[in-house]
CSV table of C-alpha atoms in Angstrom, one decimal:
chain,number,residue,atom,x,y,z
A,1166,MET,CA,5.8,8.5,-11.2
A,1167,ILE,CA,2.4,7.6,-12.7
A,1168,SER,CA,-0.2,5.6,-10.9
A,1169,ARG,CA,-1.6,2.3,-12.3
A,1170,ARG,CA,-5.0,4.0,-12.7
A,1171,ASP,CA,-3.5,6.8,-14.8
A,1172,VAL,CA,-1.5,4.3,-16.8
A,1173,ALA,CA,-4.7,2.4,-17.5
A,1174,ILE,CA,-6.4,5.6,-18.6
A,1175,ALA,CA,-3.5,6.4,-20.9
A,1176,LEU,CA,-3.5,2.9,-22.4
A,1177,ASP,CA,-7.3,3.0,-22.5
A,1178,ILE,CA,-7.7,-0.3,-20.7
A,1179,PRO,CA,-9.7,-1.3,-17.6
A,1180,MET,CA,-7.9,-1.3,-14.2
A,1181,GLU,CA,-8.5,-5.1,-14.0
A,1182,MET,CA,-6.6,-5.7,-17.2
A,1183,ALA,CA,-3.7,-3.5,-15.9
A,1184,GLN,CA,-3.5,-5.6,-12.7
A,1185,ARG,CA,-4.0,-8.9,-14.5
A,1186,HIS,CA,-1.0,-8.2,-16.8
A,1187,GLY,CA,1.3,-7.2,-13.9
A,1188,LEU,CA,1.5,-3.5,-14.4
A,1189,PRO,CA,3.1,-2.1,-11.2
A,1190,LYS,CA,1.3,0.3,-8.9
A,1191,PHE,CA,3.5,3.1,-10.1
A,1192,MET,CA,5.5,3.6,-13.4
A,1193,SER,CA,7.8,6.2,-14.7
A,1194,GLU,CA,6.9,8.2,-17.7
A,1195,GLU,CA,9.7,6.4,-19.6
A,1196,GLN,CA,8.1,3.0,-18.8
A,1197,LEU,CA,4.7,4.3,-20.0
A,1198,GLY,CA,6.3,5.7,-23.2
A,1199,ALA,CA,7.8,2.3,-23.9
A,1200,LEU,CA,4.4,0.6,-23.5
A,1201,LEU,CA,2.8,3.1,-25.9
A,1202,ASP,CA,5.7,2.9,-28.4
A,1203,SER,CA,6.0,-0.9,-28.3
A,1204,PRO,CA,2.7,-2.4,-26.9
A,1205,PRO,CA,2.9,-6.0,-25.7
A,1206,ALA,CA,0.8,-8.6,-27.5
A,1207,TRP,CA,-1.9,-8.5,-24.9
A,1208,LEU,CA,-2.4,-4.8,-25.4
A,1209,GLU,CA,-2.4,-5.1,-29.2
A,1210,GLN,CA,-5.0,-7.9,-28.9
A,1211,SER,CA,-7.1,-5.8,-26.5
A,1212,ARG,CA,-7.1,-2.9,-29.0
A,1213,ALA,CA,-7.9,-5.3,-31.9
A,1214,ASN,CA,-10.9,-6.7,-30.0
A,1215,ARG,CA,-12.6,-3.3,-29.5
A,1216,THR,CA,-16.0,-2.9,-31.0
A,1217,GLY,CA,-16.1,0.8,-30.5
A,1218,LYS,CA,-19.6,0.6,-29.0
A,1219,ARG,CA,-18.6,1.9,-25.6
A,1220,PRO,CA,-15.5,3.7,-24.5
A,1221,VAL,CA,-13.3,2.2,-21.8
A,1222,TRP,CA,-12.9,5.6,-20.0
A,1223,VAL,CA,-14.9,8.8,-20.2
A,1224,HIS,CA,-13.8,12.2,-19.1
A,1225,LEU,CA,-16.4,13.9,-16.8
A,1226,VAL,CA,-16.3,17.6,-16.2
A,1227,CYS,CA,-18.7,19.4,-13.9
A,1228,ALA,CA,-20.7,22.0,-15.8
A,1229,VAL,CA,-20.7,24.3,-12.8
A,1230,CYS,CA,-17.2,24.3,-11.3
A,1231,GLY,CA,-15.1,22.5,-13.8
A,1232,TYR,CA,-14.0,19.6,-11.5
A,1233,GLU,CA,-12.7,16.8,-13.7
A,1234,GLU,CA,-12.2,13.1,-13.4
A,1235,ALA,CA,-11.9,10.0,-15.6
A,1236,ALA,CA,-14.4,7.2,-15.0
A,1237,ARG,CA,-15.5,3.9,-16.4
A,1238,PRO,CA,-18.9,4.4,-18.1
A,1239,LYS,CA,-21.7,2.2,-16.9
A,1240,LYS,CA,-24.2,0.4,-19.1
A,1241,TRP,CA,-27.1,2.3,-17.4
A,1242,TRP,CA,-25.7,5.8,-18.2
A,1243,PRO,CA,-27.7,7.6,-20.8
A,1244,ASP,CA,-26.2,10.4,-22.9
A,1245,PHE,CA,-25.9,13.1,-20.3
A,1246,THR,CA,-26.6,16.7,-21.2
A,1247,TYR,CA,-24.5,17.8,-18.1
A,1248,VAL,CA,-22.7,16.2,-15.2
A,1249,VAL,CA,-22.4,18.3,-12.1
A,1250,CYS,CA,-20.8,17.6,-8.7
A,1251,ASP,CA,-23.4,16.2,-6.2
A,1252,HIS,CA,-23.0,19.2,-3.8
A,1253,HIS,CA,-24.2,21.8,-6.3
A,1254,ARG,CA,-27.8,23.1,-6.0
A,1255,PRO,CA,-30.2,22.3,-8.8
A,1256,ASP,CA,-30.6,26.0,-9.7
A,1257,ASP,CA,-26.8,26.1,-10.4
A,1258,VAL,CA,-27.4,24.0,-13.5
A,1259,PRO,CA,-28.7,25.7,-16.7
A,1260,PRO,CA,-32.5,25.0,-17.0
A,1261,ALA,CA,-33.8,22.5,-19.5
A,1262,GLN,CA,-34.8,23.9,-22.8
A,1263,ALA,CA,-38.5,24.5,-23.5
A,1264,GLY,CA,-40.1,21.3,-24.6
A,1265,PHE,CA,-37.6,19.1,-22.8
A,1266,VAL,CA,-37.9,17.1,-19.6
A,1267,ARG,CA,-35.0,16.6,-17.2
A,1268,SER,CA,-33.9,13.4,-15.4
A,1269,GLU,CA,-31.1,13.2,-12.8
A,1270,PHE,CA,-28.9,10.2,-12.2
A,1271,ASP,CA,-27.0,9.8,-9.0
A,1272,GLY,CA,-23.8,7.8,-8.7
A,1273,VAL,CA,-22.0,9.0,-11.8
A,1274,GLY,CA,-18.2,8.7,-11.2
A,1275,THR,CA,-17.1,9.4,-7.7
A,1276,ARG,CA,-19.1,12.5,-7.1
A,1277,PHE,CA,-21.3,13.5,-10.0
A,1278,VAL,CA,-25.0,13.7,-10.8
A,1279,GLY,CA,-25.7,13.1,-14.5
A,1280,ILE,CA,-28.4,15.2,-16.0
A,1281,ALA,CA,-30.2,14.1,-19.1
A,1282,ASP,CA,-32.6,16.5,-20.9
A,1283,VAL,CA,-34.8,14.7,-23.5
A,1284,GLU,CA,-37.5,16.1,-25.7
A,1285,ALA,CA,-40.9,15.7,-24.1
A,1286,PRO,CA,-43.0,13.0,-25.7
A,1287,ASP,CA,-45.8,15.5,-26.4
A,1288,GLY,CA,-43.4,18.2,-27.6
A,1289,GLY,CA,-43.7,20.1,-24.3
A,1290,ARG,CA,-47.3,21.1,-24.8
């Protein structure tokens, strides 16, 4: 059995949409296959309305230990250089390149810190 969350990820739709359209809390692989092979009108319309600007789900992988999870991206997320589990020490992460400055963003997914390295305005001088 596949959870509603995993079905939403597979269909690339938000959880709210899965609930609103009556997808059960658990589905068999055959039921999911049927949805993928013959999508209902609401799913086809959802796919047609996509602008492609922002993904529905992103796959986060810790750069230190490899822990993975799927999460809904937030508007405030920049392009992360790395994501790491919040329990890792800062020196576990590769250092920023010369001429770059590092910013850290807590609250990414359920347990990650997002790390964004951007070129320093003065070129790192």
